[in-house]
XYZ file of C-alpha atoms in Angstrom:
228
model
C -48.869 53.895 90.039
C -49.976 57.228 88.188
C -53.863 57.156 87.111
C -54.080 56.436 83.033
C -56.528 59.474 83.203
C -54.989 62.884 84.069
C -56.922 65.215 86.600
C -59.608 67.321 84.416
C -59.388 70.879 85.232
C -62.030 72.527 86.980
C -62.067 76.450 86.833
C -63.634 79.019 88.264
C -65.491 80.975 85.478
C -65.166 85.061 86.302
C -67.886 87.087 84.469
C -66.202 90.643 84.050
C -69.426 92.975 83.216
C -69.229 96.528 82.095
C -70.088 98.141 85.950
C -67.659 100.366 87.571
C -65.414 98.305 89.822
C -63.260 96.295 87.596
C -60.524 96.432 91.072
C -63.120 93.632 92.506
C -62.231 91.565 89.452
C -58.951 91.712 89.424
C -58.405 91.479 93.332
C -60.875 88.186 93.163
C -58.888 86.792 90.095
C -55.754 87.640 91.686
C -56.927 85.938 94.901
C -57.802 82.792 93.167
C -54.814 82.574 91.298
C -53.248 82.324 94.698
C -55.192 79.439 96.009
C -54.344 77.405 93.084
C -57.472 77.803 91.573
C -57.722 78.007 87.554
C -59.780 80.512 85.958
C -61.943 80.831 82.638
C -62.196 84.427 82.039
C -64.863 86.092 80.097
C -64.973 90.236 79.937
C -68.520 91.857 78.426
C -68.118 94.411 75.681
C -69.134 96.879 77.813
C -66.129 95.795 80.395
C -63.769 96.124 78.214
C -64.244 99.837 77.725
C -64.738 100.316 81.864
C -61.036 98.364 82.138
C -59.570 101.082 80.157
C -61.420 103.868 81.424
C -60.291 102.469 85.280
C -57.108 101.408 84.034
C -56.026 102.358 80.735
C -55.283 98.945 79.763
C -56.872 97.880 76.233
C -57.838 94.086 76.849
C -57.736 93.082 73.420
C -59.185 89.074 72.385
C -55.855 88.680 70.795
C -53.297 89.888 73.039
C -55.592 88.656 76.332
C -52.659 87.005 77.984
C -50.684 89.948 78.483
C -53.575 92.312 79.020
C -54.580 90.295 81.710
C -51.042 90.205 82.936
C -50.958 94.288 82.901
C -54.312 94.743 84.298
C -53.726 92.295 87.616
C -50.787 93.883 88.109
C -52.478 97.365 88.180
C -52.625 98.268 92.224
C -51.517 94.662 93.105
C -49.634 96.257 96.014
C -47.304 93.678 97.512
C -49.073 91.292 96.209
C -47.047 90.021 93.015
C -49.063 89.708 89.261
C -49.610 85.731 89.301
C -48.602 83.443 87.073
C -50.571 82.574 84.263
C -48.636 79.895 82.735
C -49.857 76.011 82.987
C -53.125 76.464 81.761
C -54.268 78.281 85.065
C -56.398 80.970 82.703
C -58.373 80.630 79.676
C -60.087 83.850 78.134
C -63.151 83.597 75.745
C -64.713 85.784 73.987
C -68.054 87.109 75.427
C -69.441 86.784 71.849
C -67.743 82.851 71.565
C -71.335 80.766 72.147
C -69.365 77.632 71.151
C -67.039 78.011 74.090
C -66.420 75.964 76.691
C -68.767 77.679 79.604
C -71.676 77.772 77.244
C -72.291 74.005 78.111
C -73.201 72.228 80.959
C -70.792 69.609 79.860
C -67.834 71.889 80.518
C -66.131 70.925 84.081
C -66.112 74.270 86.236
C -66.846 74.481 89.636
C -68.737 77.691 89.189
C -69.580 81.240 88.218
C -68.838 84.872 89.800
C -69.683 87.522 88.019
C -68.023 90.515 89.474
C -68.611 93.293 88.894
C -72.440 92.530 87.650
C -74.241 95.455 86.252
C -77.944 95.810 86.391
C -78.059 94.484 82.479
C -76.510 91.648 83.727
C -78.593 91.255 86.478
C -81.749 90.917 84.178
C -80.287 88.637 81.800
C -79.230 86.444 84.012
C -82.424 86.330 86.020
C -84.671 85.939 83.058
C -81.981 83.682 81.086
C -81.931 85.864 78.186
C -77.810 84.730 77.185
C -77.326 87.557 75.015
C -73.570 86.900 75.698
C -71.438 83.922 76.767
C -71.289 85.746 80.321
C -75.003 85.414 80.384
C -75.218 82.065 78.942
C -72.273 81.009 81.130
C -74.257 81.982 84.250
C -77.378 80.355 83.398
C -75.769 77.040 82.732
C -74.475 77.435 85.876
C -77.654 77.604 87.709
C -78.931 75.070 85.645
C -76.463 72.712 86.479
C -76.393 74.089 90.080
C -73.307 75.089 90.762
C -72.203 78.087 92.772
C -73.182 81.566 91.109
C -71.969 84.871 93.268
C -73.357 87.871 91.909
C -71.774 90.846 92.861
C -74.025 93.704 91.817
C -72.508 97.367 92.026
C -74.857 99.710 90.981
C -76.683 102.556 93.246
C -79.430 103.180 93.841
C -81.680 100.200 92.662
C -84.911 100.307 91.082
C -88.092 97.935 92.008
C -86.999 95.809 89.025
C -83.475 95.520 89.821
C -84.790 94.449 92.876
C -87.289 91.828 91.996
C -84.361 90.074 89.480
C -81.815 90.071 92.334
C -85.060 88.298 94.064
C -85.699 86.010 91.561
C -81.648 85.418 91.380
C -81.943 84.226 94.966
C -84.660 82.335 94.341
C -82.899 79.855 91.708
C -79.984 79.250 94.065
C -77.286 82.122 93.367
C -75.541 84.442 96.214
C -76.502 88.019 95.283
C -73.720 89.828 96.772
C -73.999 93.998 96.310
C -70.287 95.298 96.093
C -70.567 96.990 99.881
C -67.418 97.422 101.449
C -66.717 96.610 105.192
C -65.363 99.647 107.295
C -64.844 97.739 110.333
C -62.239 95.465 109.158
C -59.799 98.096 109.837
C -59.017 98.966 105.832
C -57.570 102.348 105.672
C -57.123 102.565 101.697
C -58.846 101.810 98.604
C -57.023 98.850 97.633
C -57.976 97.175 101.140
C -61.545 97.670 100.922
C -61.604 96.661 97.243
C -59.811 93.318 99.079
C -62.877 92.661 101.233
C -65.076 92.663 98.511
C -63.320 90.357 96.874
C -62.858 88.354 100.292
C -65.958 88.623 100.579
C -67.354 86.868 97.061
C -64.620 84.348 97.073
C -66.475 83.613 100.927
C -69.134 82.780 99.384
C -67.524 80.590 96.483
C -66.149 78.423 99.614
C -62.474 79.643 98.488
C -59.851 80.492 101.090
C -57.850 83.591 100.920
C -55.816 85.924 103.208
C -57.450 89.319 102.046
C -59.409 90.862 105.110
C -58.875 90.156 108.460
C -61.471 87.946 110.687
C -64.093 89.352 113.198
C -62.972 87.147 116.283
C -65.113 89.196 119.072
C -62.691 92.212 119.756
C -64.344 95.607 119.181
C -61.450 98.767 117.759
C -58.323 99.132 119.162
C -58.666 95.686 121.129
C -58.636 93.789 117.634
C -56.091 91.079 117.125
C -54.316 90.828 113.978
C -56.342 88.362 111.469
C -59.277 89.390 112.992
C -62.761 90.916 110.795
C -66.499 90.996 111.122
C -68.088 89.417 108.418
């Protein structure tokens, strides 16, 4: 007998901010796409301009579904664009305070904000919300739920460093955007993958996007096989 009350959904929320390194993004959004996750999207001002500069897609509020579409398919490799019908992503407006992530109320599982930028970094920390990504990812740690942070700026400054602290401090994964050499990527698009891997690791998510360290050093690694 089918329940009276349908399953709620239960996204992931990604925080797109305006860093170099919108690849992560799309990799990680890709990835959970894959793994049947949903995802609630929400892209800074700032990231908007960095997608088109890495890119040269526009992502426009109005046309989001099919910008999205364009920019996941952008170095996908054999990986195909997902779908995005069902209701597997929602976009909001990083200037919408009356949507859904902005309340505590709102059923997602959790945050990753990837790539964060040092801005970011500080709002978050100090729980300024001077954007829905912000706000998003303080109602997150309020509620305590899982927040990855994957910071990708060079080098960092004592206060950079003493948010990222303080983000530790109230529960979230700070996770710098440092690629892995050892797990045998040879290309861009790989080691983008592990940093994705990587974040969605920490988010408890499975995926297929490194390989596994399983004790074999070089030439003697086995295929699905990475250091972590």
């Amino acid at each position: 007998m089918e329940s009276a009350h349908p399953v709620a959904r239960r996204p992931w929320i990604v925080g797109v901010s305006g860093a170099s390194g919108t690849p992560y993004a799309a990799s990680v959004i890709r990835a959970l796409l894959a793994a049947g996750e949903s995802v609630d999207l929400v892209v800074s001002r700032a990231a908007r301009l960095t997608i088109l500069d890495e890119t040269g897609i526009s992502f426009r509020d109005a046309h989001w579904r099919e910008d999205l579409t364009a920019w996941l398919a952008v170095d996908a490799g054999p990986r195909r664009a997902p779908d995005l019908g069902d209701d597997r992503a929602r976009y909001w407006s990083a200037g919408d305070f009356a949507a859904g992530p902005s309340s505590g109320s709102y059923p997602a599982k959790g945050m990753l904000v990837v790539p964060a930028t040092t801005g970011a970094v500080a709002g978050i920390a100090l729980g300024l919300s001077k954007d829905l990504l912000q706000r998003a990812a303080s109602v997150t740690l309020k509620e305590r739920r899982p927040l990855v942070v994957c910071v990708r700026e060079t080098p960092l400054n004592g206060t950079t460093l003493k948010h990222l602290v303080e983000l530790d401090s109230q529960g979230a994964v700070v996770l710098p955007a440092s690629p892995g050499f050892y797990a045998g990527g040879s290309t861009v698009g790989e080691l983008v993958d592990f940093v994705a891997g990587r974040v969605l690791d920490a988010a408890g998510v499975p995926h297929s996007l490194y390989r596994r360290w399983e004790g074999h050093l070089g030439g003697a690694a086995s295929p699905g096989s990475t250091r972590t």
